[in-house]
């Protein structure tokens, strides 16, 4: 499972929709992860994630609540229900990430009763690269690789823990 390393035009196009127009920010195809972290707030990071999923054909609920728990981005199409926890952390230890994964798995199990027939996939989207591509059989996807991840999901979904059929 390998995702392209460079930003693509789709991500930059969507990023321009998330940032307020009145901010003097130079967004171009050479934007680095570090620059992205400086210009996005946590809620803009979630909105960018939601826009990417919509662009890839998913119906999206931002900040979906169930039983006093929240899934940052809940995206579904005719096959998949993807529960995304967006981590805008600048520093992320393996134990913190592990707790986030376990909590996301529990949240996706809760919501699956309302989305019968779909395959539920918990996902963590991070701001930075450098983490394992999976932890506890759950995908860890840097935001700059989310488009590629969704494009290639059918090819490696069997490598993840899923809920449902």
Coordinates of N, CA, C and O in Angstrom, one line a residue:
X1 N 0.9 -1.2 0.0 CA 0.0 0.0 0.0 C 0.9 1.2 0.0 O 1.6 1.5 1.0
X2 N 0.9 1.9 -1.1 CA 1.7 3.1 -1.2 C 0.9 4.2 -1.9 O 0.3 4.0 -2.9
X3 N 1.0 5.4 -1.3 CA 0.2 6.5 -1.8 C 1.2 7.5 -2.4 O 2.3 7.7 -1.8
X4 N 0.9 8.3 -3.4 CA 1.8 9.3 -4.0 C 2.3 10.2 -2.9 O 1.5 10.5 -2.0
X5 N 3.5 10.8 -3.1 CA 4.1 11.6 -2.1 C 3.7 13.1 -2.3 O 3.8 13.9 -1.3
X6 N 3.4 13.5 -3.4 CA 3.2 14.9 -3.7 C 1.7 15.3 -3.7 O 0.9 14.5 -3.9
X7 N 1.5 16.6 -3.3 CA 0.2 17.1 -3.4 C -0.3 17.1 -4.8 O 0.5 17.2 -5.8
X8 N -1.6 17.0 -5.0 CA -2.0 17.0 -6.4 C -3.0 18.2 -6.5 O -3.3 18.9 -5.6
X9 N -3.4 18.5 -7.7 CA -4.2 19.7 -8.0 C -5.5 19.7 -7.3 O -6.0 20.7 -6.9
X10 N -6.1 18.5 -7.1 CA -7.4 18.4 -6.5 C -7.3 18.9 -5.0 O -8.2 19.6 -4.6
X11 N -6.3 18.5 -4.3 CA -6.1 18.9 -2.9 C -6.0 20.4 -2.8 O -6.6 21.0 -2.0
X12 N -5.2 21.0 -3.6 CA -4.9 22.4 -3.6 C -6.2 23.2 -4.0 O -6.6 24.2 -3.3
X13 N -7.0 22.7 -4.9 CA -8.3 23.3 -5.3 C -9.2 23.3 -4.1 O -9.9 24.3 -3.8
X14 N -9.3 22.1 -3.4 CA -10.2 22.0 -2.3 C -9.7 22.9 -1.1 O -10.5 23.5 -0.4
X15 N -8.4 23.0 -0.9 CA -7.8 23.8 0.2 C -8.2 25.3 0.0 O -8.5 25.9 0.9
X16 N -8.2 25.7 -1.2 CA -8.6 27.1 -1.5 C -10.1 27.4 -1.1 O -10.4 28.5 -0.8
X17 N -10.9 26.3 -1.1 CA -12.3 26.5 -0.7 C -12.5 26.6 0.8 O -13.5 27.1 1.3
X18 N -11.5 26.0 1.5 CA -11.6 26.0 3.0 C -11.1 27.2 3.6 O -11.7 27.7 4.6
X19 N -10.0 27.8 3.1 CA -9.4 29.0 3.7 C -10.2 30.2 3.3 O -10.6 30.4 2.2
X20 N -10.5 31.1 4.3 CA -11.2 32.4 4.0 C -10.4 33.2 3.0 O -9.2 33.2 3.0
X21 N -11.1 33.8 2.1 CA -10.5 34.5 1.0 C -9.7 35.8 1.5 O -8.8 36.2 0.8
X22 N -10.1 36.3 2.6 CA -9.4 37.5 3.1 C -8.0 37.3 3.7 O -7.4 38.2 4.0
X23 N -7.6 36.1 3.9 CA -6.3 35.8 4.4 C -5.3 35.8 3.3 O -5.5 35.3 2.2
X24 N -4.2 36.5 3.6 CA -3.1 36.6 2.6 C -2.2 35.3 2.7 O -1.2 35.3 3.4
X25 N -2.6 34.3 2.0 CA -1.9 33.0 2.1 C -1.6 32.6 0.7 O -2.5 32.6 -0.2
X26 N -0.4 32.2 0.4 CA 0.0 31.8 -0.9 C -0.2 30.2 -0.9 O 0.6 29.5 -0.3
X27 N -1.2 29.8 -1.6 CA -1.4 28.4 -1.7 C -1.1 28.0 -3.2 O -1.6 28.5 -4.1
X28 N -0.1 27.1 -3.3 CA 0.3 26.6 -4.6 C 0.7 25.1 -4.6 O 0.6 24.5 -3.5
X29 N 1.0 24.6 -5.7 CA 1.3 23.2 -5.8 C 2.5 22.7 -5.1 O 2.8 21.5 -5.0
X30 N 3.3 23.6 -4.6 CA 4.5 23.3 -3.8 C 4.3 23.3 -2.3 O 5.3 23.3 -1.6
X31 N 3.1 23.5 -1.9 CA 2.8 23.6 -0.5 C 3.3 22.4 0.3 O 3.0 21.2 -0.1
X32 N 4.0 22.6 1.4 CA 4.5 21.5 2.2 C 3.6 21.2 3.3 O 2.7 22.0 3.7
X33 N 3.7 20.0 3.9 CA 2.9 19.7 5.1 C 3.1 20.7 6.2 O 2.2 21.1 6.9
X34 N 4.3 21.2 6.4 CA 4.6 22.2 7.4 C 3.8 23.5 7.2 O 3.2 24.1 8.1
X35 N 3.8 23.9 5.9 CA 3.1 25.1 5.5 C 1.6 24.9 5.7 O 0.8 25.8 6.2
X36 N 1.1 23.7 5.4 CA -0.3 23.4 5.5 C -0.7 23.4 7.0 O -1.8 24.0 7.4
X37 N 0.2 22.9 7.9 CA -0.1 22.9 9.3 C -0.2 24.4 9.9 O -1.0 24.6 10.8
X38 N 0.5 25.3 9.3 CA 0.5 26.6 9.7 C -0.7 27.4 9.3 O -1.1 28.4 9.9
X39 N -1.3 27.0 8.2 CA -2.5 27.8 7.7 C -3.8 27.2 8.0 O -4.8 27.9 7.9
X40 N -3.9 25.9 8.5 CA -5.2 25.3 8.8 C -5.4 25.3 10.3 O -4.6 24.8 11.0
X41 N -6.6 25.7 10.7 CA -7.1 25.4 12.0 C -7.6 24.0 12.1 O -7.8 23.4 11.0
X42 N -7.9 23.5 13.3 CA -8.4 22.1 13.4 C -9.7 22.0 12.7 O -10.0 21.0 12.0
X43 N -10.6 23.0 12.8 CA -11.9 22.9 12.1 C -11.8 23.0 10.6 O -12.5 22.4 9.8
X44 N -10.8 23.8 10.1 CA -10.6 23.9 8.6 C -10.0 22.5 8.1 O -10.3 22.1 7.0
X45 N -9.2 21.9 9.0 CA -8.7 20.6 8.7 C -9.8 19.6 8.5 O -9.8 18.8 7.5
X46 N -10.8 19.6 9.4 CA -11.9 18.7 9.3 C -12.8 19.0 8.0 O -13.2 18.1 7.3
X47 N -13.0 20.3 7.7 CA -13.7 20.7 6.5 C -13.0 20.3 5.3 O -13.6 19.8 4.3
X48 N -11.7 20.4 5.2 CA -10.9 20.0 4.1 C -11.1 18.5 3.9 O -11.3 18.0 2.7
X49 N -11.0 17.7 4.9 CA -11.2 16.3 4.9 C -12.6 15.9 4.3 O -12.8 15.1 3.4
X50 N -13.6 16.6 4.8 CA -15.0 16.4 4.3 C -15.1 16.8 2.9 O -15.8 16.0 2.1
X51 N -14.5 17.9 2.4 CA -14.6 18.2 1.0 C -13.9 17.2 0.1 O -14.4 16.9 -1.0
X52 N -12.8 16.7 0.6 CA -12.1 15.6 -0.2 C -13.1 14.4 -0.4 O -13.2 13.9 -1.5
X53 N -13.7 14.0 0.7 CA -14.6 12.8 0.6 C -15.8 13.1 -0.3 O -16.2 12.3 -1.1
X54 N -16.3 14.3 -0.2 CA -17.4 14.7 -1.1 C -17.0 14.7 -2.6 O -17.7 14.2 -3.4
X55 N -15.8 15.2 -2.8 CA -15.2 15.3 -4.2 C -15.1 13.8 -4.7 O -15.2 13.6 -5.9
X56 N -14.8 12.9 -3.8 CA -14.6 11.5 -4.2 C -16.0 10.7 -4.3 O -16.0 9.5 -4.4
X57 N -17.1 11.4 -4.2 CA -18.4 10.8 -4.4 C -19.1 10.3 -3.2 O -20.1 9.6 -3.3
X58 N -18.6 10.7 -2.0 CA -19.3 10.3 -0.7 C -20.3 11.3 -0.2 O -20.1 12.5 -0.5
X59 N -21.3 10.9 0.4 CA -22.2 11.8 1.2 C -21.5 11.9 2.5 O -21.0 11.0 3.1
X60 N -21.5 13.2 3.0 CA -20.7 13.5 4.2 C -21.5 14.2 5.3 O -22.3 15.1 5.0
X61 N -21.3 13.7 6.5 CA -21.8 14.4 7.7 C -20.6 14.9 8.5 O -19.7 14.1 8.8
X62 N -20.5 16.2 8.7 CA -19.4 16.7 9.5 C -19.8 16.8 10.9 O -20.9 17.2 11.2
X63 N -18.9 16.3 11.8 CA -19.2 16.3 13.3 C -20.5 15.5 13.6 O -21.4 16.0 14.3
X64 N -20.5 14.3 13.1 CA -21.7 13.4 13.3 C -21.7 12.9 14.8 O -20.7 12.4 15.3
X65 N -22.8 13.1 15.4 CA -22.9 12.7 16.9 C -23.8 11.5 17.0 O -24.8 11.4 16.4
X66 N -23.3 10.6 17.9 CA -24.1 9.4 18.3 C -23.7 9.1 19.8 O -22.5 9.0 20.1
X67 N -24.7 8.9 20.6 CA -24.5 8.6 22.0 C -23.5 9.4 22.7 O -22.6 8.9 23.3
X68 N -23.5 10.7 22.5 CA -22.6 11.7 23.1 C -21.2 11.5 22.7 O -20.2 11.9 23.3
X69 N -21.0 10.8 21.6 CA -19.7 10.7 20.9 C -19.7 11.3 19.6 O -20.8 11.5 19.0
X70 N -18.6 11.7 19.0 CA -18.6 12.4 17.8 C -17.6 11.8 16.8 O -16.5 11.4 17.2
X71 N -18.0 11.7 15.5 CA -17.1 11.3 14.4 C -16.9 12.6 13.6 O -17.9 13.2 13.2
X72 N -15.6 13.0 13.5 CA -15.3 14.2 12.8 C -16.0 14.3 11.4 O -16.6 15.2 11.1
X73 N -15.7 13.2 10.6 CA -16.2 13.2 9.3 C -16.8 11.8 9.1 O -16.1 10.8 9.2
X74 N -18.1 11.7 8.8 CA -18.7 10.4 8.5 C -19.1 10.5 7.0 O -19.9 11.3 6.6
X75 N -18.4 9.6 6.2 CA -18.6 9.6 4.8 C -19.1 8.2 4.3 O -18.6 7.2 4.8
X76 N -20.2 8.2 3.5 CA -20.7 7.0 3.0 C -21.1 7.1 1.5 O -21.4 8.1 1.0
X77 N -20.9 5.9 0.9 CA -21.4 5.8 -0.5 C -22.2 4.5 -0.6 O -22.6 4.0 0.5
X78 N -22.4 3.9 -1.7 CA -23.2 2.6 -1.8 C -22.5 1.4 -1.2 O -23.1 0.4 -1.0
X79 N -21.2 1.5 -0.9 CA -20.5 0.3 -0.4 C -19.9 0.5 1.0 O -19.8 -0.4 1.8
X80 N -19.3 1.7 1.2 CA -18.5 2.0 2.4 C -19.1 3.1 3.3 O -19.7 4.0 2.9
X81 N -18.9 2.9 4.6 CA -19.2 3.9 5.6 C -17.8 4.1 6.3 O -17.3 3.3 6.9
X82 N -17.3 5.3 6.0 CA -15.9 5.6 6.6 C -16.1 6.7 7.7 O -16.6 7.8 7.4
X83 N -15.7 6.3 8.9 CA -15.7 7.2 10.0 C -14.2 7.7 10.2 O -13.3 7.0 10.5
X84 N -14.1 9.0 10.0 CA -12.8 9.6 10.0 C -12.6 10.5 11.3 O -13.4 11.4 11.6
X85 N -11.5 10.2 12.0 CA -11.1 11.0 13.1 C -9.9 11.9 12.6 O -8.9 11.3 12.2
X86 N -10.1 13.2 12.6 CA -9.0 14.1 12.0 C -8.1 14.5 13.2 O -8.6 15.1 14.2
X87 N -6.9 14.3 13.0 CA -5.9 14.6 14.0 C -5.0 15.7 13.5 O -4.1 15.5 12.7
X88 N -5.1 16.9 14.0 CA -4.4 18.1 13.6 C -3.2 18.3 14.6 O -2.7 19.4 14.7
X89 N -2.8 17.2 15.3 CA -1.7 17.3 16.3 C -0.4 17.6 15.6 O -0.1 16.9 14.6
X90 N 0.4 18.4 16.2 CA 1.8 18.6 15.7 C 2.7 17.5 16.2 O 3.6 17.2 15.5
X91 N 2.4 17.0 17.4 CA 3.2 15.9 17.9 C 2.2 14.8 18.3 O 1.2 15.0 18.9
X92 N 2.5 13.6 17.7 CA 1.6 12.5 18.0 C 2.4 11.3 18.3 O 3.1 10.7 17.5
X93 N 2.3 10.9 19.6 CA 3.0 9.7 20.0 C 2.2 8.4 19.6 O 1.0 8.5 19.4
X94 N 2.9 7.3 19.6 CA 2.2 6.1 19.2 C 1.1 5.7 20.2 O 0.1 5.2 19.8
X95 N 1.3 5.9 21.5 CA 0.3 5.6 22.5 C -1.0 6.5 22.3 O -2.1 6.0 22.4
X96 N -0.8 7.8 22.0 CA -1.9 8.7 21.8 C -2.7 8.3 20.5 O -3.9 8.2 20.5
X97 N -1.9 7.9 19.5 CA -2.5 7.5 18.3 C -3.3 6.2 18.4 O -4.4 6.0 17.9
X98 N -2.7 5.3 19.2 CA -3.3 4.0 19.5 C -4.7 4.2 20.2 O -5.7 3.5 19.9
X99 N -4.7 5.1 21.2 CA -6.0 5.4 21.9 C -7.0 6.0 20.9 O -8.2 5.6 20.9
X100 N -6.5 6.9 20.0 CA -7.5 7.5 19.0 C -8.0 6.4 18.1 O -9.2 6.4 17.8
X101 N -7.2 5.4 17.7 CA -7.6 4.3 16.9 C -8.7 3.5 17.6 O -9.7 3.2 17.0
X102 N -8.4 3.1 18.8 CA -9.4 2.3 19.6 C -10.7 3.0 19.7 O -11.8 2.4 19.6
X103 N -10.7 4.3 20.0 CA -11.9 5.1 20.2 C -12.7 5.2 18.9 O -13.9 5.1 18.8
X104 N -11.9 5.4 17.8 CA -12.6 5.5 16.5 C -13.2 4.1 16.1 O -14.3 4.1 15.5
X105 N -12.6 3.0 16.4 CA -13.2 1.7 16.1 C -14.5 1.6 16.9 O -15.5 1.1 16.4
X106 N -14.5 2.0 18.1 CA -15.7 1.9 19.0 C -16.9 2.8 18.4 O -18.0 2.4 18.3
X107 N -16.5 4.0 17.9 CA -17.5 4.9 17.4 C -18.1 4.3 16.1 O -19.3 4.4 15.8
X108 N -17.3 3.7 15.2 CA -17.8 3.2 13.9 C -18.7 2.0 14.2 O -19.7 1.9 13.5
X109 N -18.4 1.3 15.2 CA -19.3 0.1 15.6 C -20.7 0.7 16.0 O -21.7 0.1 15.7
X110 N -20.7 1.8 16.8 CA -22.0 2.4 17.2 C -22.8 2.8 16.1 O -24.0 2.6 16.1
X111 N -22.2 3.5 15.1 CA -23.0 4.1 14.0 C -23.4 3.1 13.0 O -24.3 3.3 12.2
X112 N -22.8 1.9 12.9 CA -23.1 0.9 11.9 C -24.5 0.4 12.0 O -25.1 0.0 11.0
X113 N -25.2 0.5 13.1 CA -26.5 0.0 13.2 C -27.5 0.9 12.4 O -28.6 0.5 12.1
X114 N -27.1 2.1 12.0 CA -27.9 3.0 11.2 C -27.5 2.9 9.7 O -28.2 3.6 8.9
X115 N -26.5 2.2 9.4 CA -26.1 2.1 8.0 C -25.9 0.6 7.6 O -24.8 0.2 7.3
X116 N -27.0 -0.1 7.6 CA -27.0 -1.5 7.3 C -26.5 -1.8 5.9 O -26.9 -1.0 5.0
X117 N -25.8 -2.9 5.7 CA -25.4 -3.3 4.4 C -24.1 -2.6 3.9 O -23.6 -3.0 2.8
X118 N -23.6 -1.6 4.6 CA -22.3 -1.0 4.2 C -21.2 -1.6 5.0 O -21.4 -2.2 6.1
X119 N -20.0 -1.5 4.5 CA -18.8 -1.9 5.2 C -18.2 -0.7 5.9 O -17.9 0.3 5.3
X120 N -18.1 -0.8 7.2 CA -17.6 0.3 8.1 C -16.1 0.2 8.2 O -15.6 -0.8 8.5
X121 N -15.5 1.4 8.0 CA -14.0 1.5 8.1 C -13.7 2.7 9.0 O -13.9 3.8 8.6
X122 N -13.0 2.4 10.1 CA -12.5 3.5 10.9 C -11.2 4.0 10.3 O -10.4 3.2 9.9
X123 N -11.0 5.3 10.2 CA -9.8 5.9 9.6 C -9.3 7.1 10.5 O -10.2 7.8 11.0
X124 N -8.0 7.2 10.6 CA -7.5 8.4 11.2 C -6.8 9.2 10.1 O -5.9 8.6 9.4
X125 N -7.1 10.4 10.0 CA -6.5 11.3 9.0 C -5.6 12.3 9.8 O -6.1 12.9 10.8
X126 N -4.3 12.3 9.5 CA -3.3 13.1 10.2 C -2.9 14.3 9.3 O -3.0 14.3 8.1
X127 N -2.3 15.3 10.0 CA -1.7 16.4 9.2 C -0.3 16.0 8.7 O 0.1 16.4 7.7
X128 N 0.4 15.2 9.5 CA 1.8 14.9 9.1 C 2.0 13.4 8.7 O 1.2 12.5 9.0
X129 N 3.0 13.2 7.9 CA 3.4 11.9 7.5 C 4.4 11.4 8.6 O 4.7 12.1 9.5
X130 N 4.9 10.2 8.4 CA 5.9 9.7 9.3 C 5.3 8.7 10.3 O 6.0 8.1 11.1
X131 N 4.0 8.5 10.3 CA 3.4 7.5 11.1 C 3.3 6.2 10.3 O 3.4 6.2 9.0
X132 N 3.0 5.1 10.9 CA 2.7 3.9 10.2 C 1.5 4.1 9.3 O 0.6 4.9 9.6
X133 N 1.4 3.3 8.3 CA 0.2 3.5 7.4 C -1.0 2.8 8.0 O -2.1 3.1 7.6
X134 N -0.7 2.0 9.0 CA -1.9 1.4 9.8 C -1.4 1.2 11.2 O -0.2 1.0 11.5
X135 N -2.3 1.2 12.1 CA -2.1 0.9 13.5 C -3.3 0.1 14.0 O -4.4 0.5 13.8
X136 N -3.1 -1.1 14.6 CA -4.1 -2.0 15.0 C -5.1 -2.2 13.8 O -6.3 -2.2 13.9
X137 N -4.5 -2.4 12.6 CA -5.3 -2.7 11.4 C -6.2 -1.6 11.0 O -7.3 -1.9 10.4
X138 N -5.9 -0.4 11.4 CA -6.7 0.8 11.0 C -5.8 1.7 10.2 O -4.7 2.0 10.6
X139 N -6.3 2.2 9.1 CA -5.5 3.1 8.2 C -5.2 4.5 8.9 O -6.1 5.1 9.5
X140 N -4.0 4.9 8.8 CA -3.5 6.2 9.3 C -3.1 6.9 8.0 O -2.1 6.5 7.4
X141 N -3.9 7.9 7.6 CA -3.7 8.6 6.3 C -3.3 10.0 6.5 O -4.1 10.8 7.0
X142 N -2.2 10.5 6.0 CA -1.8 11.9 6.0 C -2.8 12.6 5.0 O -3.2 12.1 4.0
X143 N -3.2 13.8 5.3 CA -4.2 14.6 4.6 C -3.8 14.7 3.1 O -4.6 14.6 2.2
X144 N -2.5 14.8 2.8 CA -2.0 15.0 1.5 C -2.1 13.7 0.7 O -1.9 13.7 -0.5
X145 N -2.5 12.6 1.3 CA -2.6 11.3 0.6 C -4.0 10.8 0.7 O -4.3 9.7 0.2
X146 N -5.0 11.6 1.2 CA -6.3 11.1 1.4 C -7.0 10.8 0.0 O -7.7 9.8 -0.1
X147 N -6.8 11.7 -0.9 CA -7.4 11.4 -2.3 C -6.9 10.1 -2.8 O -7.7 9.3 -3.3
X148 N -5.6 9.9 -2.8 CA -5.1 8.6 -3.3 C -5.6 7.4 -2.5 O -5.9 6.4 -3.1
X149 N -5.7 7.6 -1.2 CA -6.2 6.5 -0.3 C -7.6 6.1 -0.8 O -7.9 4.9 -1.0
X150 N -8.5 7.1 -1.0 CA -9.9 6.8 -1.4 C -9.9 6.2 -2.8 O -10.6 5.3 -3.1
X151 N -9.1 6.7 -3.7 CA -9.0 6.2 -5.1 C -8.7 4.7 -5.1 O -9.1 4.0 -5.9
X152 N -7.8 4.3 -4.2 CA -7.3 2.9 -4.2 C -7.9 2.0 -3.1 O -7.4 0.9 -2.9
X153 N -8.9 2.5 -2.4 CA -9.5 1.8 -1.3 C -9.9 0.4 -1.6 O -9.7 -0.5 -0.8
X154 N -10.6 0.2 -2.8 CA -11.0 -1.2 -3.1 C -9.9 -2.2 -3.1 O -10.1 -3.3 -2.8
X155 N -8.7 -1.7 -3.5 CA -7.6 -2.6 -3.6 C -7.0 -3.1 -2.3 O -6.3 -4.1 -2.3
X156 N -7.2 -2.4 -1.2 CA -6.6 -2.8 0.0 C -7.5 -2.8 1.2 O -7.0 -2.9 2.3
X157 N -8.8 -2.7 1.0 CA -9.7 -2.6 2.2 C -9.6 -3.9 3.0 O -9.8 -3.9 4.2
X158 N -9.3 -5.0 2.4 CA -9.2 -6.3 3.1 C -8.0 -6.3 4.1 O -7.9 -7.3 4.9
X159 N -7.2 -5.3 4.1 CA -6.0 -5.3 5.0 C -6.4 -4.6 6.3 O -5.6 -4.6 7.2
X160 N -7.6 -4.1 6.4 CA -8.0 -3.3 7.6 C -9.1 -4.0 8.4 O -9.8 -4.8 7.8
X161 N -9.2 -3.7 9.7 CA -10.3 -4.1 10.5 C -11.5 -3.3 10.0 O -11.5 -2.1 9.9
X162 N -12.6 -4.0 9.7 CA -13.8 -3.4 9.2 C -15.0 -3.9 10.0 O -14.9 -4.9 10.8
X163 N -16.1 -3.2 9.9 CA -17.4 -3.6 10.6 C -18.5 -3.8 9.6 O -18.6 -3.0 8.7
X164 N -19.2 -4.9 9.7 CA -20.3 -5.1 8.7 C -20.0 -6.3 7.7 O -19.1 -7.1 8.0
X165 N -20.8 -6.2 6.7 CA -20.7 -7.4 5.7 C -19.4 -7.7 5.1 O -18.5 -6.9 5.0

